[in-house]
Coordinates of N, CA, C and O in Angstrom, one line a residue:
F798 N -35.0 -51.3 63.1 CA -36.1 -50.3 63.3 C -36.1 -49.9 64.8 O -36.2 -50.8 65.7
A799 N -36.2 -48.7 65.1 CA -36.3 -48.3 66.5 C -37.8 -48.2 66.8 O -38.6 -47.8 66.0
Q800 N -38.2 -48.7 67.9 CA -39.7 -48.7 68.2 C -40.0 -47.4 68.9 O -39.3 -46.8 69.7
A801 N -41.2 -47.0 68.5 CA -41.8 -45.7 69.1 C -42.2 -46.0 70.5 O -42.7 -47.1 70.8
P802 N -42.1 -45.1 71.4 CA -42.6 -45.3 72.8 C -44.0 -45.5 72.8 O -44.8 -45.1 71.9
R803 N -44.5 -46.2 73.9 CA -45.9 -46.5 74.0 C -46.8 -45.3 73.9 O -46.4 -44.3 74.5
G804 N -47.8 -45.4 73.2 CA -48.7 -44.3 73.1 C -48.4 -43.4 72.0 O -49.2 -42.6 71.6
A805 N -47.2 -43.4 71.5 CA -46.8 -42.5 70.4 C -47.4 -43.1 69.1 O -47.5 -44.3 68.9
R806 N -47.8 -42.2 68.3 CA -48.4 -42.6 67.0 C -47.2 -42.9 66.0 O -46.3 -42.2 65.9
A807 N -47.4 -44.0 65.4 CA -46.4 -44.4 64.3 C -46.7 -43.6 63.1 O -47.8 -43.3 62.8
P808 N -45.6 -43.3 62.4 CA -45.8 -42.5 61.1 C -46.6 -43.3 60.1 O -46.6 -44.5 60.2
A809 N -47.3 -42.6 59.3 CA -48.2 -43.3 58.3 C -47.4 -44.2 57.4 O -47.9 -45.3 57.1
A810 N -46.2 -43.9 57.1 CA -45.4 -44.7 56.2 C -45.1 -46.1 56.9 O -45.1 -47.1 56.2
A811 N -44.9 -46.0 58.2 CA -44.6 -47.3 58.9 C -45.8 -48.2 58.9 O -45.7 -49.4 58.9
K812 N -47.0 -47.6 59.0 CA -48.3 -48.4 59.0 C -48.5 -49.1 57.7 O -48.9 -50.2 57.6
L813 N -48.1 -48.4 56.6 CA -48.3 -48.9 55.3 C -47.2 -49.8 54.9 O -47.3 -50.6 53.9
G814 N -46.1 -49.7 55.6 CA -44.9 -50.6 55.3 C -44.3 -50.2 53.9 O -44.2 -49.1 53.5
A815 N -44.0 -51.3 53.1 CA -43.4 -51.1 51.8 C -44.3 -50.6 50.8 O -43.9 -50.2 49.7
L816 N -45.6 -50.5 51.1 CA -46.6 -50.1 50.1 C -46.6 -48.6 49.9 O -47.1 -48.1 48.9
A817 N -46.1 -47.9 50.8 CA -46.1 -46.4 50.7 C -45.2 -45.9 49.6 O -44.0 -46.4 49.6
P818 N -45.7 -45.1 48.8 CA -44.8 -44.6 47.7 C -43.7 -43.7 48.3 O -44.0 -42.9 49.3
P819 N -42.5 -43.8 47.9 CA -41.5 -42.9 48.4 C -41.9 -41.4 48.1 O -42.5 -41.2 47.1
R820 N -41.5 -40.5 48.9 CA -41.8 -39.1 48.7 C -41.1 -38.7 47.4 O -40.8 -39.5 46.6
C821 N -40.6 -37.5 47.3 CA -40.1 -36.9 46.0 C -39.0 -37.8 45.4 O -38.8 -37.7 44.2
G822 N -38.3 -38.6 46.1 CA -37.2 -39.4 45.5 C -37.7 -40.3 44.4 O -37.0 -40.6 43.4
G823 N -38.9 -40.9 44.6 CA -39.5 -41.8 43.6 C -39.8 -41.1 42.3 O -39.6 -41.6 41.2
M824 N -40.2 -39.9 42.4 CA -40.5 -39.1 41.2 C -39.3 -38.8 40.4 O -39.3 -38.8 39.2
R825 N -38.2 -38.6 41.2 CA -36.9 -38.3 40.5 C -36.5 -39.6 39.7 O -36.0 -39.5 38.6
S826 N -36.6 -40.7 40.3 CA -36.2 -41.9 39.6 C -37.1 -42.2 38.3 O -36.5 -42.6 37.3
H827 N -38.4 -41.9 38.4 CA -39.2 -42.0 37.2 C -38.8 -41.0 36.1 O -38.7 -41.3 35.0
S828 N -38.5 -39.8 36.6 CA -38.1 -38.7 35.6 C -36.7 -39.1 35.0 O -36.5 -39.0 33.8
S829 N -35.8 -39.7 35.8 CA -34.5 -40.1 35.3 C -34.7 -41.2 34.3 O -34.0 -41.2 33.2
L830 N -35.6 -42.1 34.6 CA -35.8 -43.2 33.6 C -36.4 -42.7 32.3 O -36.0 -43.1 31.2
L831 N -37.4 -41.8 32.4 CA -38.0 -41.2 31.2 C -36.9 -40.5 30.4 O -36.9 -40.6 29.2
L832 N -36.1 -39.7 31.1 CA -35.0 -39.0 30.3 C -34.1 -39.9 29.7 O -33.6 -39.7 28.5
A833 N -33.7 -41.0 30.3 CA -32.8 -42.0 29.8 C -33.4 -42.6 28.5 O -32.7 -42.8 27.5
V834 N -34.7 -43.0 28.6 CA -35.4 -43.6 27.4 C -35.4 -42.6 26.3 O -35.2 -42.9 25.1
L835 N -35.8 -41.3 26.6 CA -35.9 -40.3 25.5 C -34.5 -40.1 24.9 O -34.3 -39.9 23.7
G836 N -33.5 -40.0 25.8 CA -32.1 -39.8 25.3 C -31.7 -40.9 24.4 O -31.1 -40.7 23.3
F837 N -32.0 -42.2 24.7 CA -31.6 -43.3 23.9 C -32.3 -43.2 22.6 O -31.8 -43.5 21.5
A838 N -33.6 -42.9 22.6 CA -34.4 -42.7 21.4 C -33.8 -41.7 20.4 O -33.7 -41.9 19.2
L839 N -33.3 -40.6 21.0 CA -32.7 -39.5 20.2 C -31.4 -40.0 19.6 O -31.1 -39.7 18.4
L840 N -30.6 -40.7 20.4 CA -29.4 -41.3 19.8 C -29.6 -42.2 18.7 O -28.9 -42.2 17.7
Q841 N -30.7 -43.1 18.8 CA -31.0 -44.0 17.8 C -31.4 -43.3 16.5 O -31.0 -43.6 15.4
T842 N -32.2 -42.2 16.7 CA -32.6 -41.4 15.5 C -31.4 -40.8 14.9 O -31.3 -40.8 13.6
G843 N -30.5 -40.3 15.6 CA -29.3 -39.7 15.1 C -28.4 -40.7 14.4 O -27.9 -40.4 13.3
A844 N -28.3 -41.9 14.9 CA -27.6 -42.9 14.3 C -28.2 -43.3 12.9 O -27.5 -43.5 11.9
E845 N -29.5 -43.4 12.9 CA -30.2 -43.7 11.6 C -29.9 -42.6 10.6 O -29.7 -42.9 9.4
A846 N -30.0 -41.4 11.0 CA -29.7 -40.3 10.1 C -28.3 -40.3 9.5 O -28.1 -40.1 8.4
K847 N -27.3 -40.7 10.4 CA -26.0 -40.8 9.9 C -25.8 -42.0 8.9 O -25.0 -41.9 8.0
E848 N -26.5 -43.1 9.2 CA -26.5 -44.2 8.3 C -27.0 -43.9 6.9 O -26.5 -44.5 5.9
K849 N -27.9 -43.0 6.8 CA -28.5 -42.7 5.5 C -27.4 -42.0 4.6 O -27.5 -42.1 3.4
K850 N -26.5 -41.2 5.2 CA -25.5 -40.6 4.4 C -24.4 -41.6 4.1 O -23.8 -42.2 5.0
P851 N -24.1 -41.9 2.8 CA -23.1 -42.9 2.5 C -21.7 -42.5 3.1 O -21.3 -41.4 2.9
K852 N -21.0 -43.5 3.7 CA -19.7 -43.2 4.3 C -18.7 -43.2 3.1 O -18.7 -44.1 2.2
K853 N -17.8 -42.3 3.2 CA -16.8 -42.2 2.2 C -15.6 -43.2 2.5 O -15.0 -43.0 3.6
E854 N -15.4 -44.1 1.7 CA -14.4 -45.2 2.0 C -13.2 -44.8 1.1 O -13.3 -44.8 -0.1
Y855 N -12.1 -44.5 1.8 CA -10.9 -44.1 1.0 C -9.9 -45.2 0.8 O -9.3 -45.2 -0.3
L856 N -9.6 -46.1 1.7 CA -8.5 -47.0 1.6 C -8.6 -47.9 0.4 O -7.7 -48.0 -0.5
C857 N -9.7 -48.6 0.2 CA -9.9 -49.6 -0.9 C -10.0 -48.8 -2.2 O -9.4 -49.2 -3.2
S858 N -10.8 -47.8 -2.2 CA -11.0 -47.0 -3.5 C -9.6 -46.4 -3.9 O -9.3 -46.5 -5.1
T859 N -8.9 -45.9 -3.0 CA -7.6 -45.3 -3.4 C -6.6 -46.4 -3.8 O -5.9 -46.3 -4.8
C860 N -6.6 -47.6 -3.2 CA -5.8 -48.7 -3.5 C -6.0 -49.1 -4.9 O -5.1 -49.3 -5.7
Q861 N -7.2 -49.3 -5.3 CA -7.6 -49.8 -6.6 C -7.2 -48.7 -7.7 O -6.8 -49.0 -8.8
S862 N -7.4 -47.5 -7.3 CA -7.1 -46.4 -8.2 C -5.6 -46.3 -8.4 O -5.1 -46.1 -9.5
V863 N -4.8 -46.5 -7.3 CA -3.4 -46.5 -7.4 C -2.9 -47.7 -8.3 O -2.0 -47.5 -9.1
A864 N -3.5 -48.8 -8.2 CA -3.1 -50.0 -9.0 C -3.3 -49.6 -10.5 O -2.4 -49.9 -11.4
H865 N -4.4 -49.0 -10.8 CA -4.7 -48.5 -12.2 C -3.7 -47.5 -12.6 O -3.1 -47.6 -13.8
L866 N -3.4 -46.6 -11.8 CA -2.4 -45.5 -12.2 C -1.0 -46.0 -12.4 O -0.3 -45.6 -13.3
L867 N -0.6 -47.0 -11.5 CA 0.7 -47.5 -11.7 C 0.9 -48.2 -13.1 O 1.9 -48.1 -13.8
V868 N -0.1 -49.0 -13.4 CA -0.1 -49.7 -14.7 C -0.1 -48.7 -15.9 O 0.6 -48.8 -16.8
K869 N -1.0 -47.7 -15.7 CA -1.1 -46.6 -16.7 C 0.2 -45.9 -16.9 O 0.7 -45.7 -18.1
L870 N 0.9 -45.6 -15.8 CA 2.2 -44.9 -15.9 C 3.2 -45.7 -16.5 O 4.1 -45.3 -17.3
R871 N 3.2 -47.0 -16.2 CA 4.2 -47.9 -16.8 C 4.0 -48.0 -18.3 O 5.0 -48.0 -19.0
K872 N 2.8 -48.1 -18.7 CA 2.5 -48.3 -20.1 C 2.7 -47.0 -20.9 O 3.1 -47.1 -22.1
S873 N 2.6 -45.9 -20.3 CA 2.7 -44.6 -21.0 C 4.1 -44.1 -21.0 O 4.4 -43.0 -21.6
D874 N 5.1 -44.7 -20.4 CA 6.4 -44.2 -20.3 C 7.1 -44.2 -21.7 O 7.0 -45.2 -22.5
K875 N 7.7 -43.1 -22.1 CA 8.3 -43.0 -23.4 C 9.8 -42.7 -23.3 O 10.4 -42.1 -24.2
T876 N 10.4 -42.9 -22.1 CA 11.8 -42.6 -21.9 C 12.8 -43.4 -22.6 O 13.9 -43.1 -22.8
G877 N 12.4 -44.6 -23.0 CA 13.3 -45.6 -23.6 C 14.0 -46.4 -22.6 O 14.8 -47.3 -23.0
N878 N 13.8 -46.2 -21.3 CA 14.4 -47.0 -20.3 C 13.7 -48.4 -20.3 O 12.6 -48.6 -20.8
T879 N 14.4 -49.4 -19.6 CA 13.8 -50.7 -19.5 C 12.6 -50.6 -18.6 O 12.5 -49.7 -17.8
T880 N 11.7 -51.6 -18.7 CA 10.5 -51.6 -17.8 C 10.9 -51.6 -16.3 O 10.3 -50.9 -15.5
S881 N 12.0 -52.3 -16.0 CA 12.5 -52.4 -14.6 C 12.9 -51.0 -14.1 O 12.5 -50.6 -13.0
E882 N 13.6 -50.3 -14.9 CA 14.0 -48.9 -14.6 C 12.8 -48.0 -14.4 O 12.8 -47.2 -13.5
V883 N 11.9 -48.1 -15.3 CA 10.7 -47.3 -15.3 C 9.9 -47.5 -14.0 O 9.5 -46.6 -13.3
V884 N 9.7 -48.8 -13.7 CA 8.9 -49.1 -12.5 C 9.6 -48.7 -11.2 O 9.0 -48.1 -10.3
K885 N 10.9 -48.9 -11.1 CA 11.7 -48.5 -10.0 C 11.6 -47.0 -9.8 O 11.5 -46.5 -8.7
D886 N 11.7 -46.3 -10.9 CA 11.6 -44.8 -10.9 C 10.3 -44.3 -10.4 O 10.2 -43.4 -9.6
I887 N 9.2 -45.0 -10.9 CA 7.9 -44.6 -10.5 C 7.7 -44.8 -8.9 O 7.2 -43.9 -8.2
I888 N 8.2 -45.9 -8.4 CA 8.1 -46.2 -7.0 C 9.0 -45.2 -6.2 O 8.5 -44.6 -5.2
K889 N 10.2 -45.0 -6.6 CA 11.1 -44.0 -5.9 C 10.5 -42.6 -5.9 O 10.7 -41.9 -4.9
E890 N 9.9 -42.2 -7.0 CA 9.4 -40.9 -7.1 C 7.8 -40.8 -6.9 O 7.2 -40.0 -7.5
K891 N 7.3 -41.7 -6.0 CA 5.9 -41.8 -5.8 C 5.3 -40.5 -5.4 O 4.1 -40.2 -5.7
E892 N 6.0 -39.7 -4.6 CA 5.5 -38.4 -4.1 C 5.1 -37.4 -5.3 O 4.2 -36.6 -5.2
T893 N 5.9 -37.5 -6.4 CA 5.6 -36.6 -7.5 C 5.0 -37.2 -8.7 O 4.5 -36.5 -9.6
K894 N 5.2 -38.6 -8.8 CA 4.7 -39.2 -10.1 C 3.4 -40.0 -9.9 O 2.8 -40.4 -10.9
V895 N 3.1 -40.3 -8.6 CA 1.9 -41.1 -8.4 C 0.9 -40.5 -7.4 O -0.2 -40.2 -7.7
C896 N 1.4 -40.2 -6.3 CA 0.6 -39.7 -5.1 C 0.4 -38.2 -5.1 O 0.8 -37.6 -4.1
T897 N -0.1 -37.6 -6.1 CA -0.3 -36.2 -6.1 C -1.8 -35.9 -6.1 O -2.6 -36.7 -6.6
D898 N -2.2 -34.7 -5.6 CA -3.6 -34.3 -5.6 C -4.1 -34.3 -7.0 O -5.2 -34.7 -7.3
E899 N -3.3 -33.8 -7.9 CA -3.7 -33.6 -9.3 C -4.0 -35.0 -10.0 O -5.1 -35.1 -10.6
L900 N -3.2 -36.0 -9.8 CA -3.4 -37.3 -10.4 C -4.6 -38.0 -9.7 O -5.4 -38.7 -10.4
M901 N -4.7 -37.8 -8.4 CA -5.8 -38.5 -7.7 C -7.2 -37.8 -8.0 O -8.2 -38.4 -7.8
Q902 N -7.2 -36.6 -8.4 CA -8.4 -35.8 -8.7 C -9.2 -36.6 -9.8 O -10.4 -36.6 -9.7
F903 N -8.6 -37.1 -10.8 CA -9.2 -37.9 -11.9 C -10.1 -39.0 -11.3 O -11.3 -39.2 -11.6
Y904 N -9.5 -39.7 -10.3 CA -10.3 -40.8 -9.7 C -11.3 -40.3 -8.7 O -12.4 -40.8 -8.6
A905 N -10.9 -39.3 -7.9 CA -11.8 -38.8 -6.8 C -13.1 -38.2 -7.4 O -14.2 -38.5 -6.9
D906 N -13.0 -37.6 -8.6 CA -14.2 -37.1 -9.2 C -15.2 -38.1 -9.7 O -16.4 -37.9 -9.9
R907 N -14.7 -39.3 -10.0 CA -15.5 -40.4 -10.5 C -16.0 -41.4 -9.5 O -16.8 -42.3 -9.8
M908 N -15.7 -41.2 -8.2 CA -16.2 -42.0 -7.2 C -17.6 -41.6 -6.8 O -18.0 -40.5 -7.0
E909 N -18.3 -42.6 -6.2 CA -19.7 -42.3 -5.7 C -19.7 -42.7 -4.3 O -19.6 -43.9 -4.0
P910 N -19.8 -41.9 -3.3 CA -19.8 -40.4 -3.5 C -18.4 -39.9 -3.8 O -17.4 -40.6 -3.6
K911 N -18.3 -38.7 -4.3 CA -17.0 -38.1 -4.7 C -16.1 -38.1 -3.5 O -16.5 -37.9 -2.3
L912 N -14.8 -38.3 -3.7 CA -13.8 -38.3 -2.6 C -12.9 -37.1 -2.7 O -12.9 -36.4 -3.7
D913 N -12.2 -36.9 -1.7 CA -11.3 -35.7 -1.6 C -9.9 -36.2 -2.2 O -9.3 -37.1 -1.6
A914 N -9.4 -35.5 -3.2 CA -8.2 -35.9 -3.9 C -7.0 -35.9 -2.9 O -6.1 -36.7 -3.0
A915 N -7.0 -34.9 -2.0 CA -5.9 -34.7 -1.1 C -5.8 -35.9 -0.1 O -4.7 -36.4 0.2
K916 N -7.0 -36.4 0.3 CA -7.0 -37.5 1.2 C -6.6 -38.8 0.5 O -5.9 -39.6 1.0
M917 N -7.0 -38.9 -0.8 CA -6.6 -40.0 -1.6 C -5.0 -40.0 -1.8 O -4.4 -41.1 -1.7
A918 N -4.5 -38.8 -2.0 CA -3.0 -38.7 -2.2 C -2.3 -39.1 -1.0 O -1.2 -39.8 -1.0
K919 N -2.8 -38.8 0.2 CA -2.2 -39.1 1.4 C -2.2 -40.7 1.6 O -1.2 -41.3 2.0
K920 N -3.4 -41.3 1.4 CA -3.5 -42.7 1.5 C -2.6 -43.4 0.5 O -2.0 -44.5 0.8
C921 N -2.5 -42.8 -0.7 CA -1.6 -43.4 -1.8 C -0.2 -43.6 -1.3 O 0.5 -44.6 -1.6
K922 N 0.3 -42.6 -0.5 CA 1.7 -42.7 0.0 C 1.9 -43.8 0.9 O 3.0 -44.3 1.0
D923 N 0.8 -44.3 1.6 CA 0.9 -45.5 2.4 C 0.8 -46.8 1.6 O 1.3 -47.8 2.0
I924 N 0.2 -46.7 0.5 CA 0.0 -47.9 -0.4 C 1.2 -48.2 -1.2 O 1.6 -49.4 -1.3
V925 N 1.7 -47.2 -1.9 CA 2.9 -47.5 -2.8 C 4.1 -47.7 -1.9 O 4.4 -46.9 -1.0
P926 N 4.9 -48.7 -2.2 CA 6.1 -49.0 -1.4 C 7.0 -47.8 -1.4 O 7.1 -47.1 -2.3
D927 N 7.8 -47.6 -0.3 CA 8.7 -46.5 -0.1 C 9.9 -46.7 -1.0 O 10.5 -45.7 -1.5
N928 N 10.4 -47.9 -1.1 CA 11.7 -48.2 -1.8 C 11.5 -49.4 -2.6 O 11.2 -50.5 -2.1
P929 N 11.9 -49.4 -3.9 CA 11.8 -50.6 -4.8 C 12.7 -51.7 -4.3 O 12.5 -52.8 -4.7
N930 N 13.7 -51.4 -3.5 CA 14.6 -52.4 -3.1 C 14.2 -53.2 -1.8 O 14.8 -54.2 -1.5
Y931 N 13.1 -52.7 -1.2 CA 12.6 -53.4 0.0 C 11.9 -54.7 -0.4 O 11.3 -54.8 -1.5
K932 N 12.1 -55.7 0.5 CA 11.5 -57.0 0.2 C 10.0 -56.9 0.0 O 9.4 -57.5 -0.8
S933 N 9.4 -56.0 0.9 CA 7.9 -55.8 0.8 C 7.4 -55.3 -0.5 O 6.3 -55.4 -0.9
A934 N 8.3 -54.6 -1.3 CA 8.0 -54.0 -2.6 C 8.2 -55.0 -3.7 O 7.7 -54.8 -4.8
S935 N 8.8 -56.2 -3.4 CA 9.3 -57.0 -4.5 C 8.1 -57.6 -5.3 O 8.1 -57.7 -6.5
D936 N 7.0 -58.0 -4.7 CA 5.9 -58.6 -5.4 C 5.2 -57.7 -6.4 O 5.0 -58.0 -7.5
V937 N 5.0 -56.4 -5.9 CA 4.3 -55.5 -6.8 C 5.3 -55.0 -7.9 O 4.9 -54.9 -9.0
L938 N 6.6 -54.9 -7.5 CA 7.6 -54.5 -8.5 C 7.7 -55.5 -9.6 O 7.7 -55.2 -10.8
N939 N 7.9 -56.8 -9.2 CA 8.0 -57.9 -10.1 C 6.8 -58.0 -11.0 O 6.9 -58.3 -12.2
A940 N 5.6 -57.8 -10.5 CA 4.4 -57.9 -11.3 C 4.3 -56.8 -12.3 O 3.9 -57.0 -13.5
L941 N 4.7 -55.6 -11.9 CA 4.7 -54.4 -12.8 C 5.8 -54.7 -13.9 O 5.5 -54.4 -15.1
V942 N 7.0 -55.1 -13.5 CA 8.0 -55.4 -14.5 C 7.6 -56.5 -15.5 O 7.9 -56.4 -16.7
A943 N 6.9 -57.5 -15.0 CA 6.5 -58.6 -15.9 C 5.2 -58.2 -16.7 O 4.7 -59.0 -17.4
K944 N 4.8 -56.9 -16.6 CA 3.7 -56.4 -17.3 C 2.4 -57.2 -17.1 O 1.6 -57.4 -18.0
K945 N 2.2 -57.5 -15.8 CA 1.0 -58.2 -15.4 C -0.2 -57.2 -15.6 O 0.0 -56.0 -15.5
P946 N -1.4 -57.8 -15.7 CA -2.6 -56.9 -15.8 C -2.9 -56.1 -14.5 O -2.4 -56.6 -13.5
R947 N -3.6 -55.1 -14.7 CA -4.0 -54.3 -13.5 C -4.6 -55.1 -12.4 O -4.4 -54.9 -11.2
S948 N -5.4 -56.1 -12.8 CA -6.1 -56.9 -11.7 C -5.1 -57.6 -10.9 O -5.3 -57.8 -9.7
D949 N -4.0 -58.1 -11.5 CA -2.9 -58.7 -10.7 C -2.3 -57.8 -9.7 O -2.0 -58.1 -8.6
I950 N -2.0 -56.6 -10.2 CA -1.4 -55.5 -9.4 C -2.3 -55.2 -8.2 O -1.9 -55.1 -7.1
A951 N -3.6 -55.0 -8.5 CA -4.6 -54.7 -7.5 C -4.7 -55.9 -6.5 O -4.9 -55.6 -5.3
K952 N -4.6 -57.1 -6.9 CA -4.7 -58.2 -6.0 C -3.5 -58.1 -4.9 O -3.7 -58.3 -3.8
I953 N -2.3 -57.8 -5.5 CA -1.2 -57.7 -4.6 C -1.3 -56.5 -3.6 O -1.2 -56.7 -2.4
L954 N -1.6 -55.4 -4.2 CA -1.7 -54.1 -3.4 C -2.9 -54.1 -2.5 O -2.8 -53.6 -1.4
C955 N -4.0 -54.6 -2.9 CA -5.3 -54.3 -2.2 C -5.8 -55.5 -1.5 O -6.2 -55.4 -0.4
L956 N -5.9 -56.6 -2.2 CA -6.6 -57.8 -1.6 C -5.6 -58.5 -0.6 O -6.0 -58.7 0.6
E957 N -4.4 -58.8 -1.0 CA -3.5 -59.6 -0.2 C -3.0 -58.7 1.0 O -2.7 -59.3 2.0
S958 N -3.1 -57.4 0.9 CA -2.7 -56.6 2.0 C -3.8 -56.3 3.0 O -3.7 -55.8 4.1
G959 N -5.1 -56.7 2.6 CA -6.2 -56.5 3.4 C -6.9 -55.1 3.3 O -7.8 -54.8 4.1
R960 N -6.4 -54.4 2.3 CA -7.0 -53.0 2.1 C -8.4 -53.1 1.5 O -9.2 -52.2 1.7
C961 N -8.6 -54.2 0.8 CA -9.9 -54.4 0.2 C -10.4 -55.8 0.5 O -9.6 -56.7 0.6
D962 N -11.8 -55.9 0.5 CA -12.4 -57.2 0.7 C -12.6 -57.9 -0.7 O -12.6 -59.1 -0.8
R963 N -12.8 -57.0 -1.7 CA -13.0 -57.5 -3.1 C -12.6 -56.4 -4.0 O -12.5 -55.2 -3.6
L964 N -12.3 -56.8 -5.2 CA -12.0 -55.8 -6.3 C -13.2 -55.4 -7.0 O -14.2 -56.2 -7.1
W965 N -13.2 -54.3 -7.6 CA -14.4 -53.8 -8.4 C -14.6 -54.7 -9.6 O -13.6 -55.1 -10.2
A966 N -15.8 -54.8 -10.0 CA -16.1 -55.4 -11.3 C -15.9 -54.4 -12.3 O -15.8 -53.2 -12.0
K967 N -15.7 -54.8 -13.6 CA -15.4 -53.9 -14.7 C -16.4 -52.7 -14.7 O -15.9 -51.5 -14.9
D968 N -17.6 -52.9 -14.5 CA -18.6 -51.8 -14.6 C -18.6 -50.9 -13.4 O -19.2 -49.8 -13.3
E969 N -17.9 -51.3 -12.3 CA -17.7 -50.5 -11.1 C -16.5 -49.6 -11.1 O -16.3 -48.7 -10.3
E970 N -15.6 -49.8 -12.0 CA -14.3 -49.1 -12.1 C -14.6 -47.7 -12.5 O -15.2 -47.4 -13.5
P971 N -14.1 -46.7 -11.6 CA -14.5 -45.3 -11.9 C -13.8 -44.8 -13.2 O -14.4 -43.9 -13.8
W972 N -12.7 -45.3 -13.6 CA -12.0 -44.8 -14.8 C -12.8 -45.2 -16.1 O -12.4 -44.7 -17.2
Q973 N -13.8 -46.1 -15.9 CA -14.6 -46.5 -17.1 C -15.6 -45.5 -17.4 O -16.2 -45.5 -18.5
K974 N -15.9 -44.6 -16.4 CA -16.9 -43.5 -16.7 C -16.4 -42.5 -17.6 O -15.2 -42.0 -17.6
K975 N -17.2 -42.2 -18.6 CA -16.9 -41.1 -19.6 C -17.1 -39.8 -19.0 O -17.9 -39.6 -18.0
G976 N -16.6 -38.7 -19.6 CA -16.8 -37.4 -19.2 C -18.2 -37.0 -19.0 O -18.6 -36.1 -18.2
T977 N -19.1 -37.5 -19.9 CA -20.5 -37.1 -19.8 C -21.2 -37.7 -18.6 O -22.3 -37.2 -18.2
E978 N -20.7 -38.8 -18.0 CA -21.3 -39.4 -16.9 C -21.0 -38.7 -15.6 O -21.6 -39.0 -14.5
L979 N -20.1 -37.8 -15.6 CA -19.6 -37.1 -14.4 C -20.6 -36.0 -13.9 O -21.3 -35.4 -14.5

């Protein structure tokens, strides 16, 4: 601090020392604090509003639907080919025989909340192996050829891969819903 010459009057703020409220700068900091608190409150309210709307979960729902569809396609084949040939063909032709908007629409309409069939078809392409000859495809391929139940196929595709935390109970399966429930 520089000292004032003798006889000069010290400013009022110097007499009061630290007790003097800062001039307009202090009001700005209070206003800034108030705005920050209000902004945070608005963000929290917005977050709560978003939480109320159920999030559409595609990966697990699509995975379990794909497991169901793979078993359904295997069972419904009437070509006369061996089960191994049928399953290999389904996997090779996944773009046209499994992962289509039209086939996924059946499942999308039965989900709660309803899902987008095109997004499900896109996820499906990541779920179904690209090539039946790949080592990564062998577990699901062998299970389908061995005519294992859908739950076993879903365990391989969905649980063991980490796409799902749990499988649906029978009453949660969307394909169990009848046309009148839609």
